[in-house]
CSV table of C-alpha atoms and ligand atoms in Angstrom, one decimal:
chain,number,residue,atom,x,y,z
I,290,UNK,CA,2.4,13.8,23.3
I,291,UNK,CA,0.8,12.1,20.2
I,292,UNK,CA,3.1,10.1,17.9
I,293,UNK,CA,4.4,12.0,15.0
I,294,UNK,CA,3.4,9.9,11.9
I,295,UNK,CA,4.9,10.4,8.5
I,296,UNK,CA,3.0,9.2,5.6
I,297,UNK,CA,4.5,8.5,2.2
I,298,UNK,CA,2.4,7.4,-0.9
I,299,UNK,CA,3.9,6.5,-4.0
I,300,UNK,CA,2.9,4.8,-7.3
I,301,UNK,CA,5.0,2.6,-9.5
I,302,UNK,CA,4.8,0.4,-12.5
I,303,UNK,CA,5.0,-3.3,-11.9
I,304,UNK,CA,7.7,-5.3,-13.8
I,305,UNK,CA,6.5,-8.6,-12.5
I,306,UNK,CA,5.3,-10.9,-15.4
I,307,UNK,CA,1.7,-12.0,-14.9
I,308,UNK,CA,2.6,-15.7,-14.6
I,309,UNK,CA,4.9,-15.0,-11.6
I,310,UNK,CA,2.8,-12.5,-10.0
I,311,UNK,CA,1.3,-14.7,-7.2
I,312,UNK,CA,4.7,-16.0,-6.2
I,313,UNK,CA,6.3,-12.7,-6.3
I,314,UNK,CA,3.7,-10.8,-4.4
I,315,UNK,CA,3.6,-13.5,-1.6
I,316,UNK,CA,7.3,-12.9,-1.2
I,317,UNK,CA,6.9,-9.2,-1.1
I,318,UNK,CA,4.2,-9.3,1.5
I,319,UNK,CA,6.0,-11.8,3.6
I,320,UNK,CA,9.2,-9.7,3.7
I,321,UNK,CA,7.3,-6.4,4.1
I,322,UNK,CA,5.1,-7.6,7.0
I,323,UNK,CA,7.9,-9.0,9.0
I,324,UNK,CA,10.2,-6.1,8.5
I,325,UNK,CA,7.6,-3.4,8.9
I,326,UNK,CA,6.3,-5.0,12.1
I,327,UNK,CA,9.8,-4.7,13.6
I,328,UNK,CA,10.2,-1.1,12.3
I,329,UNK,CA,6.8,0.1,13.5
I,330,UNK,CA,5.6,0.8,10.0
I,331,UNK,CA,2.0,0.2,8.8
I,332,UNK,CA,0.4,0.7,5.4
I,333,UNK,CA,-1.4,-0.7,2.5
I,334,UNK,CA,-0.3,-1.9,-0.9
I,335,UNK,CA,-2.8,-1.8,-3.8
I,336,UNK,CA,-2.1,-4.0,-6.7
I,337,UNK,CA,-3.4,-4.0,-10.2
I,338,UNK,CA,-2.1,-5.8,-13.3
I,339,UNK,CA,0.3,-3.0,-14.1
I,340,UNK,CA,0.6,-0.7,-11.0
I,341,UNK,CA,1.5,-0.7,-7.4
I,342,UNK,CA,0.3,2.1,-5.1
I,343,UNK,CA,1.7,2.0,-1.5
I,344,UNK,CA,1.0,4.0,1.5
I,345,UNK,CA,3.8,3.8,4.2
I,346,UNK,CA,3.2,5.1,7.7
I,347,UNK,CA,5.7,5.4,10.7
I,348,UNK,CA,8.6,7.5,12.0
I,349,UNK,CA,9.9,9.9,9.2
I,350,UNK,CA,13.4,8.6,9.1
I,351,UNK,CA,12.3,5.0,9.1
I,352,UNK,CA,9.8,5.5,6.4
I,353,UNK,CA,12.2,7.6,4.3
I,354,UNK,CA,15.0,5.0,4.6
I,355,UNK,CA,12.6,2.2,3.8
I,356,UNK,CA,11.2,4.0,0.7
I,357,UNK,CA,14.8,4.7,-0.5
I,358,UNK,CA,15.3,0.8,-0.4
I,359,UNK,CA,11.9,0.1,-2.0
I,360,UNK,CA,12.6,2.5,-4.8
I,361,UNK,CA,15.7,0.6,-5.9
I,362,UNK,CA,13.6,-2.6,-6.1
I,363,UNK,CA,13.7,-4.0,-9.6
I,364,UNK,CA,10.3,-5.6,-9.3
I,365,UNK,CA,8.8,-2.1,-10.2
I,366,UNK,CA,9.9,0.9,-12.1
I,367,UNK,CA,8.9,4.5,-12.5
I,368,UNK,CA,8.5,5.1,-8.9
I,369,UNK,CA,6.8,8.5,-8.2
I,370,UNK,CA,5.8,9.9,-4.9
I,371,UNK,CA,2.1,11.0,-4.6
I,372,UNK,CA,2.4,12.4,-1.1
I,373,UNK,CA,5.0,12.8,1.5
I,374,UNK,CA,3.7,14.5,4.7
I,375,UNK,CA,3.4,14.5,8.5
I,376,UNK,CA,-0.1,13.5,9.4
I,377,UNK,CA,-2.0,13.2,12.8
I,378,UNK,CA,-2.6,9.6,12.9
I,379,UNK,CA,-2.1,6.2,11.1
I,380,UNK,CA,-4.9,5.2,8.8
I,381,UNK,CA,-3.7,1.5,8.5
I,382,UNK,CA,-2.8,1.0,12.1
I,383,UNK,CA,-4.0,-2.6,12.1
I,384,UNK,CA,-1.9,-3.7,9.3
I,385,UNK,CA,1.9,-4.0,8.9
I,386,UNK,CA,1.0,-4.1,5.2
I,387,UNK,CA,-2.6,-4.6,4.0
I,388,UNK,CA,-3.1,-6.1,0.7
I,389,UNK,CA,-5.5,-4.2,-1.5
I,390,UNK,CA,-6.6,-6.0,-4.6
I,391,UNK,CA,-9.8,-5.6,-6.8
I,392,UNK,CA,-9.9,-9.4,-7.2
I,393,UNK,CA,-10.1,-11.6,-4.0
I,394,UNK,CA,-7.6,-12.0,-1.3
I,395,UNK,CA,-7.6,-8.5,-0.1
I,396,UNK,CA,-7.3,-7.7,3.5
I,397,UNK,CA,-9.5,-4.8,3.1
I,398,UNK,CA,-12.2,-5.3,0.5
I,399,UNK,CA,-12.2,-2.5,-1.7
I,400,UNK,CA,-15.7,-2.7,-3.1
I,401,UNK,CA,-19.1,-3.7,-1.9
I,402,UNK,CA,-21.7,-5.1,-4.3
I,403,UNK,CA,-22.7,-1.6,-5.4
I,404,UNK,CA,-19.2,-0.8,-6.2
I,405,UNK,CA,-18.9,1.5,-3.3
I,406,UNK,CA,-15.7,1.4,-1.2
I,407,UNK,CA,-16.2,-0.4,1.9
I,408,UNK,CA,-15.1,0.3,5.5
I,409,UNK,CA,-12.4,-2.2,6.7
I,410,UNK,CA,-14.4,-3.6,9.6
I,411,UNK,CA,-17.3,-2.8,11.7
I,412,UNK,CA,-15.1,-1.8,14.7
I,413,UNK,CA,-13.2,0.8,12.5
I,414,UNK,CA,-14.4,4.3,12.0
I,415,UNK,CA,-13.7,3.5,8.3
I,416,UNK,CA,-14.1,7.0,6.9
I,417,UNK,CA,-10.5,8.0,6.6
I,418,UNK,CA,-9.5,4.7,5.5
I,419,UNK,CA,-12.1,4.8,2.7
I,420,UNK,CA,-10.9,8.1,1.7
I,421,UNK,CA,-7.3,7.1,1.5
I,422,UNK,CA,-8.1,3.9,-0.3
I,423,UNK,CA,-10.1,6.0,-2.9
I,424,UNK,CA,-7.2,8.4,-3.3
I,425,UNK,CA,-4.8,5.5,-3.7
I,426,UNK,CA,-7.1,4.0,-6.3
I,427,UNK,CA,-7.5,7.3,-8.1
I,428,UNK,CA,-3.9,7.7,-8.7
I,429,UNK,CA,-4.1,4.7,-11.2
I,430,UNK,CA,-7.4,5.7,-12.4
I,431,UNK,CA,-8.9,3.8,-15.2
I,432,UNK,CA,-6.2,1.1,-15.1
I,433,UNK,CA,-7.8,-0.1,-11.9
I,434,UNK,CA,-10.9,-2.1,-12.7
T,519,FMN,C1,5.9,-2.8,-4.5
T,519,FMN,C2,6.9,-3.2,-3.3
T,519,FMN,C3,6.5,-2.9,-2.1
T,519,FMN,C4,7.4,-3.2,-1.0
T,519,FMN,N1,7.0,-3.0,0.2
T,519,FMN,C5,7.9,-3.2,1.3
T,519,FMN,C6,7.6,-2.9,2.6
T,519,FMN,O1,6.6,-2.3,2.8
T,519,FMN,N2,8.5,-3.2,3.5
T,519,FMN,C7,9.7,-3.8,3.2
T,519,FMN,O2,10.5,-4.0,4.2
T,519,FMN,N3,10.0,-4.1,2.0
T,519,FMN,C8,9.1,-3.9,1.0
T,519,FMN,N4,9.4,-4.2,-0.4
T,519,FMN,C9,10.7,-5.0,-0.5
T,519,FMN,C10,12.0,-4.2,-0.5
T,519,FMN,O3,12.2,-3.5,-1.8
T,519,FMN,C11,13.2,-5.1,-0.2
T,519,FMN,O4,13.3,-6.0,-1.1
T,519,FMN,C12,13.0,-5.7,1.2
T,519,FMN,O5,12.8,-4.7,2.2
T,519,FMN,C13,14.3,-6.6,1.7
T,519,FMN,O6,15.4,-5.8,1.8
T,519,FMN,P1,16.7,-6.4,2.4
T,519,FMN,O7,16.9,-7.7,1.6
T,519,FMN,O8,17.8,-5.5,2.1
T,519,FMN,O9,16.4,-6.6,3.8
T,519,FMN,C14,8.7,-3.8,-1.3
T,519,FMN,C15,8.9,-4.2,-2.7
T,519,FMN,C16,8.0,-3.9,-3.8
T,519,FMN,C17,8.4,-4.2,-5.1
């Protein structure tokens, strides 16, 4: 039987001051990647100056409990769920937490030179990932430049 995958997408407002951003984000990714790997959680975290948009994929109970913990984190506020649903497959199966950023250091480059969203890698189907990245980006709309 295929794995049941729960996908939760939320958006939140970052409370991290700009001057501490690099340091704080590095810490979040370090912890997230190591804990998610152990818990079988995959996903992506999109970062702009003011917003986070995160997709979490995995077992429903695991994802729900992780989200409850993340929701309480004071490095962000105004956490609102964009989607919470059972889906057929993981979209970010290669990433315990991919970093999506408009400016450098992304694991998945978001734009090509023409401004189109790019597939993750040549060996990936890409389409579903592109669609989901577009949806994540659209939840913060004009703020994400
Ligand atoms: C925007 C954001 C995204 C986060 N994503 C994750 C994540 O994917 N996995 C994770 O374990 N912790 C994530 N965290 C950190 C958790 O809130 C929490 O600090 C971490 O899981 C450590 O919890 P613990 O000290 O109780 O083990 C995130 C925090 C923020 C602010």
